[in-house]
Amino acid sequence: MLHGKLSKVPTHLAIIMDGNGRWAKARMLQRIIGHQRGVETVKRVVEECSNLGIRYLTLFAFSAENWFRPKTEVKALMLLLKHYIIAETKRMVEDNIRFQVIGNRPELPADVLHHLDEASRVTAGNSGMTLTLALSYGARQEIAAAVRRIAHEVAAGRIAPDEINDTSFAGFLDTSHMPDPDFLIRTSGEMRISNFLLWQLAYTELYFTEKNWPDFDRDELMKALVHYQSRERRFGKTSDQVKGRI
Ligand code: IPE
Ligand code: IPE
Ligand code: MG
């Protein structure tokens, strides 16, 4: 059983869930059917990751740039998101999952936001896996917003310019309370970051699979995680240093 092979799992796993549209197109189905199937994958992956003891799972669900898709697709995605969150909140409570959202909240429809906030509120005290949905999220926008906040702090005299460094800067990002991702998975064969967590991915191990998101099953997840175990994370040091030989 693959389970037994996992000696270490990433503390923080981030996933760019891509390929719903192509999954549907290959079956002569509408894109939205692909998104519906994608939601089923989300439910399975959340459960698997929680069972595996992953502490943080961050899913790129809707990018700042995705607003520019056809209106009908955006509407359908928001409706799917609302139904997902309404249906899953109870399960998250039961599974001790802490739910939260990163991204540009004001752009989300009010009713969706209401249910997202409700899910965050009722799961806030949970101590298991933290599930973060990146919604209306763009990393450049997040970094620009952090710079804006820091500029206000400096203007108000609460921060001295010389106090700004990589550690203090990270404290102004949406992810300030989370460790950086250890492992990033992107599905559907695309090898790009698409404006996801640009700052936080500085030392993340990257993994790409040809599978479209609706086809990303348990075996694929385990395959990726087994792969992660074989990576040596050097953070700029030499292999001997990392192994403690010198
Ligand atoms: C990912 O699947 C889901 C979202 C970006 C919302 P896509 O919709 O990007 O699927 P492809 O890339 O068109 O196949
Ligand atoms: C990235 O997928 C965003 C999400 C998975 C939510 P896209 O399908 O939007 O990315 P590009 O446009 O192909 O780079
Ligand atoms: Mg895509």
Coordinates of C-alpha atoms and ligand atoms in Angstrom, one line a residue:
M1 CA 0.0 0.0 0.0
L2 CA 1.3 3.4 -1.0
H3 CA 0.3 4.9 2.4
G4 CA 3.0 3.0 4.2
K5 CA 5.7 4.5 2.0
L6 CA 5.1 8.0 3.2
S7 CA 7.7 8.9 5.9
K8 CA 7.3 12.6 5.5
V9 CA 4.5 14.7 4.1
P10 CA 4.8 18.4 3.3
T11 CA 3.7 20.6 6.1
H12 CA 2.1 22.9 3.6
L13 CA 0.9 21.6 0.2
A14 CA -0.3 24.1 -2.4
I15 CA -2.2 23.0 -5.6
I16 CA -2.9 24.8 -8.8
M17 CA -6.0 22.9 -9.9
D18 CA -6.0 23.2 -13.6
G19 CA -7.5 21.4 -16.6
N20 CA -11.2 21.3 -15.8
G21 CA -12.1 22.8 -19.2
R22 CA -9.9 20.5 -21.2
W23 CA -11.2 17.5 -19.3
A24 CA -14.7 18.5 -20.4
K25 CA -13.8 19.3 -23.9
A26 CA -12.1 15.9 -24.4
R27 CA -15.5 14.4 -23.6
M28 CA -17.5 16.8 -25.7
L29 CA -19.0 18.2 -22.5
Q30 CA -19.5 21.8 -21.4
R31 CA -16.7 23.4 -19.4
I32 CA -18.9 23.8 -16.4
I33 CA -19.3 20.0 -16.2
G34 CA -15.5 19.9 -15.9
H35 CA -15.7 22.4 -13.0
Q36 CA -18.4 20.2 -11.3
R37 CA -16.1 17.2 -11.6
G38 CA -13.3 19.4 -10.3
V39 CA -15.3 20.1 -7.1
E40 CA -15.6 16.3 -6.5
T41 CA -11.8 16.1 -6.7
V42 CA -11.5 19.0 -4.2
K43 CA -13.6 17.1 -1.7
R44 CA -11.5 13.9 -2.1
V45 CA -8.2 15.7 -2.0
V46 CA -9.2 17.7 1.1
E47 CA -10.2 14.5 2.9
E48 CA -7.0 12.6 1.8
C49 CA -4.7 15.4 2.9
S50 CA -6.4 15.8 6.2
N51 CA -6.1 12.1 6.8
L52 CA -2.4 12.1 5.8
G53 CA -1.6 14.7 8.4
I54 CA -0.9 17.6 6.1
R55 CA -1.2 20.7 8.2
Y56 CA -1.9 23.3 5.5
L57 CA -3.6 22.8 2.1
T58 CA -3.9 25.8 -0.1
L59 CA -5.9 25.5 -3.3
F60 CA -5.9 28.0 -6.2
A61 CA -9.6 28.0 -7.0
F62 CA -10.1 31.3 -8.9
S63 CA -7.5 33.8 -9.9
A64 CA -7.7 37.5 -10.2
E65 CA -7.3 37.0 -13.9
N66 CA -10.2 34.5 -14.1
W67 CA -12.7 37.4 -13.8
F68 CA -12.0 38.0 -17.5
R69 CA -13.4 34.7 -18.6
P70 CA -16.9 34.7 -20.2
K71 CA -19.5 36.0 -17.8
T72 CA -21.5 32.8 -17.9
E73 CA -18.5 30.7 -16.8
V74 CA -17.7 33.1 -14.0
K75 CA -21.3 33.0 -12.8
A76 CA -21.4 29.3 -12.9
L77 CA -18.1 29.0 -11.0
M78 CA -19.4 31.4 -8.3
L79 CA -22.5 29.3 -7.9
L80 CA -20.5 26.1 -7.7
L81 CA -18.3 27.7 -5.1
K82 CA -21.4 28.7 -3.0
H83 CA -22.9 25.2 -3.2
Y84 CA -19.5 23.7 -2.3
I85 CA -19.1 25.8 0.8
I86 CA -22.7 25.4 2.0
A87 CA -22.4 21.6 1.6
E88 CA -18.9 21.2 3.0
T89 CA -19.0 23.5 6.1
K90 CA -20.6 20.8 8.2
R91 CA -18.0 18.3 7.1
M92 CA -15.2 20.7 7.9
V93 CA -16.5 21.1 11.4
E94 CA -16.7 17.3 11.8
D95 CA -13.2 16.8 10.4
N96 CA -11.7 19.5 12.6
I97 CA -10.6 21.5 9.5
R98 CA -10.0 25.2 9.8
F99 CA -11.2 27.0 6.7
Q100 CA -10.0 30.3 5.4
V101 CA -9.8 32.4 2.2
I102 CA -7.0 34.5 0.7
G103 CA -7.4 36.9 -2.2
N104 CA -9.3 40.1 -3.0
R105 CA -12.5 39.6 -1.0
P106 CA -14.4 42.7 -2.1
E107 CA -14.5 41.4 -5.7
L108 CA -16.5 38.3 -4.6
P109 CA -20.3 38.3 -4.8
A110 CA -21.9 39.2 -1.4
D111 CA -23.8 36.0 -1.0
V112 CA -20.6 33.9 -1.7
L113 CA -18.7 36.0 0.7
H114 CA -21.3 35.5 3.4
H115 CA -21.0 31.7 3.2
L116 CA -17.2 31.8 3.0
D117 CA -17.1 34.0 6.2
E118 CA -19.6 31.7 7.9
A119 CA -17.4 28.7 7.1
S120 CA -14.3 30.5 8.4
R121 CA -16.1 31.6 11.5
V122 CA -17.5 28.2 12.6
T123 CA -14.2 26.4 11.9
A124 CA -11.9 29.1 13.4
G125 CA -11.3 27.1 16.5
N126 CA -10.5 23.8 14.8
S127 CA -7.0 22.4 15.3
G128 CA -6.7 20.1 12.3
M129 CA -5.6 20.9 8.8
T130 CA -6.0 24.5 7.6
L131 CA -7.7 24.6 4.3
T132 CA -7.1 27.8 2.4
L133 CA -9.0 28.7 -0.8
A134 CA -7.3 31.3 -3.0
L135 CA -10.2 33.2 -4.5
S136 CA -9.9 36.2 -6.7
Y137 CA -6.3 35.8 -5.8
G138 CA -3.3 37.2 -7.6
A139 CA 0.2 37.3 -6.1
R140 CA 1.3 40.5 -7.7
Q141 CA -1.9 42.2 -6.4
E142 CA -1.2 40.7 -2.9
I143 CA 2.4 42.0 -2.9
A144 CA 1.3 45.4 -4.1
A145 CA -1.4 45.5 -1.3
A146 CA 1.3 44.6 1.2
V147 CA 3.5 47.4 0.0
R148 CA 0.6 49.8 0.2
R149 CA 0.0 48.8 3.8
I150 CA 3.6 49.2 4.7
A151 CA 3.7 52.6 3.1
H152 CA 0.8 53.7 5.3
E153 CA 2.6 52.4 8.4
V154 CA 5.7 54.3 7.4
A155 CA 3.8 57.4 6.7
A156 CA 2.1 57.2 10.1
G157 CA 5.5 56.8 11.7
R158 CA 4.7 53.3 13.1
I159 CA 7.4 51.5 11.0
A160 CA 10.9 52.8 10.1
P161 CA 12.0 52.2 6.5
D162 CA 15.0 50.3 7.8
E163 CA 12.9 47.8 9.6
I164 CA 11.5 46.5 6.3
N165 CA 13.2 43.2 5.4
D166 CA 12.1 39.8 4.0
T167 CA 10.8 38.5 7.3
S168 CA 8.8 41.6 8.3
F169 CA 7.5 42.0 4.7
A170 CA 6.0 38.5 4.8
G171 CA 4.0 39.6 7.8
F172 CA 2.0 41.9 5.5
L173 CA 0.9 39.2 3.1
D174 CA -2.4 37.3 3.2
T175 CA -0.5 34.2 4.3
S176 CA 1.3 35.9 7.2
H177 CA 0.1 33.2 9.7
M178 CA 1.2 30.2 7.5
P179 CA 4.5 28.7 6.7
D180 CA 5.5 28.9 3.0
P181 CA 4.4 25.9 0.9
D182 CA 6.8 23.0 0.9
F183 CA 5.4 21.4 -2.2
L184 CA 3.4 22.8 -5.2
I185 CA 1.4 20.5 -7.5
R186 CA 0.0 21.8 -10.8
T187 CA -2.2 19.6 -12.9
S188 CA -3.0 19.5 -16.6
G189 CA 0.6 19.7 -17.9
E190 CA 1.0 23.5 -17.7
M191 CA 4.4 24.4 -16.3
R192 CA 3.8 27.9 -15.0
I193 CA 2.9 29.7 -11.8
S194 CA 0.1 31.9 -13.2
N195 CA 0.5 34.6 -10.5
F196 CA 0.0 32.2 -7.6
L197 CA 2.0 32.8 -4.3
L198 CA 5.0 34.4 -6.0
W199 CA 6.7 35.4 -2.8
Q200 CA 5.8 32.3 -0.8
L201 CA 7.0 29.8 -3.5
A202 CA 10.6 31.0 -3.3
Y203 CA 11.9 27.7 -2.0
T204 CA 9.0 25.4 -2.8
E205 CA 9.5 22.1 -4.5
L206 CA 7.5 22.1 -7.8
Y207 CA 5.7 19.2 -9.3
F208 CA 3.8 19.0 -12.5
T209 CA 1.5 16.2 -13.7
E210 CA -0.2 15.8 -17.1
K211 CA -3.5 14.7 -15.4
N212 CA -6.3 17.1 -15.6
W213 CA -7.8 18.1 -12.2
P214 CA -10.9 16.0 -12.4
D215 CA -8.7 13.0 -13.0
F216 CA -6.4 13.8 -10.1
D217 CA -7.2 10.8 -7.9
R218 CA -5.7 9.3 -4.8
D219 CA -3.0 7.4 -6.6
E220 CA -1.9 10.6 -8.3
L221 CA -1.7 12.4 -5.0
M222 CA 0.3 9.6 -3.5
K223 CA 2.6 9.5 -6.5
A224 CA 3.2 13.2 -6.1
L225 CA 3.8 12.9 -2.3
V226 CA 6.2 9.9 -2.8
H227 CA 8.1 12.1 -5.3
Y228 CA 8.3 14.9 -2.7
Q229 CA 10.0 12.6 -0.2
S230 CA 12.8 12.1 -2.6
R231 CA 13.6 15.8 -3.0
E232 CA 16.5 17.2 -1.1
R233 CA 15.7 20.7 0.0
R234 CA 19.0 22.6 0.1
F235 CA 17.9 26.2 0.6
G236 CA 21.2 27.4 -1.0
K237 CA 23.4 25.1 1.0
T238 CA 25.4 22.1 -0.3
S239 CA 24.1 18.6 -0.2
D240 CA 26.8 17.6 2.4
Q241 CA 25.7 20.5 4.6
V242 CA 22.1 19.4 4.4
K243 CA 23.0 15.9 5.3
G244 CA 24.9 17.1 8.3
R245 CA 28.3 15.7 7.0
I246 CA 30.0 19.0 7.5
Ligands
IPE1 C1 -9.1 25.2 -13.7 O1 -9.5 24.6 -14.9 C2 -10.2 25.9 -12.9 C3 -10.1 27.3 -12.9 C4 -9.2 28.1 -13.4 C5 -11.3 28.0 -12.3 P1 -9.6 25.5 -16.2 O2 -10.9 26.1 -16.3 O3 -8.5 26.5 -16.2 O4 -9.4 24.4 -17.3 P2 -8.6 24.5 -18.6 O5 -7.2 25.1 -18.3 O6 -9.4 25.5 -19.5 O7 -8.5 23.2 -19.2
IPE2 C1 -4.7 29.1 -12.8 O1 -5.3 28.5 -13.9 C2 -5.8 29.6 -11.9 C3 -6.5 28.5 -11.1 C4 -6.2 27.3 -11.1 C5 -7.5 29.0 -10.3 P1 -5.6 29.2 -15.2 O2 -6.2 28.2 -16.1 O3 -6.4 30.4 -15.0 O4 -4.1 29.6 -15.7 P2 -3.6 30.1 -17.1 O5 -4.5 31.2 -17.6 O6 -3.7 28.9 -18.0 O7 -2.2 30.5 -16.8
MG3 MG -6.6 26.5 -17.0

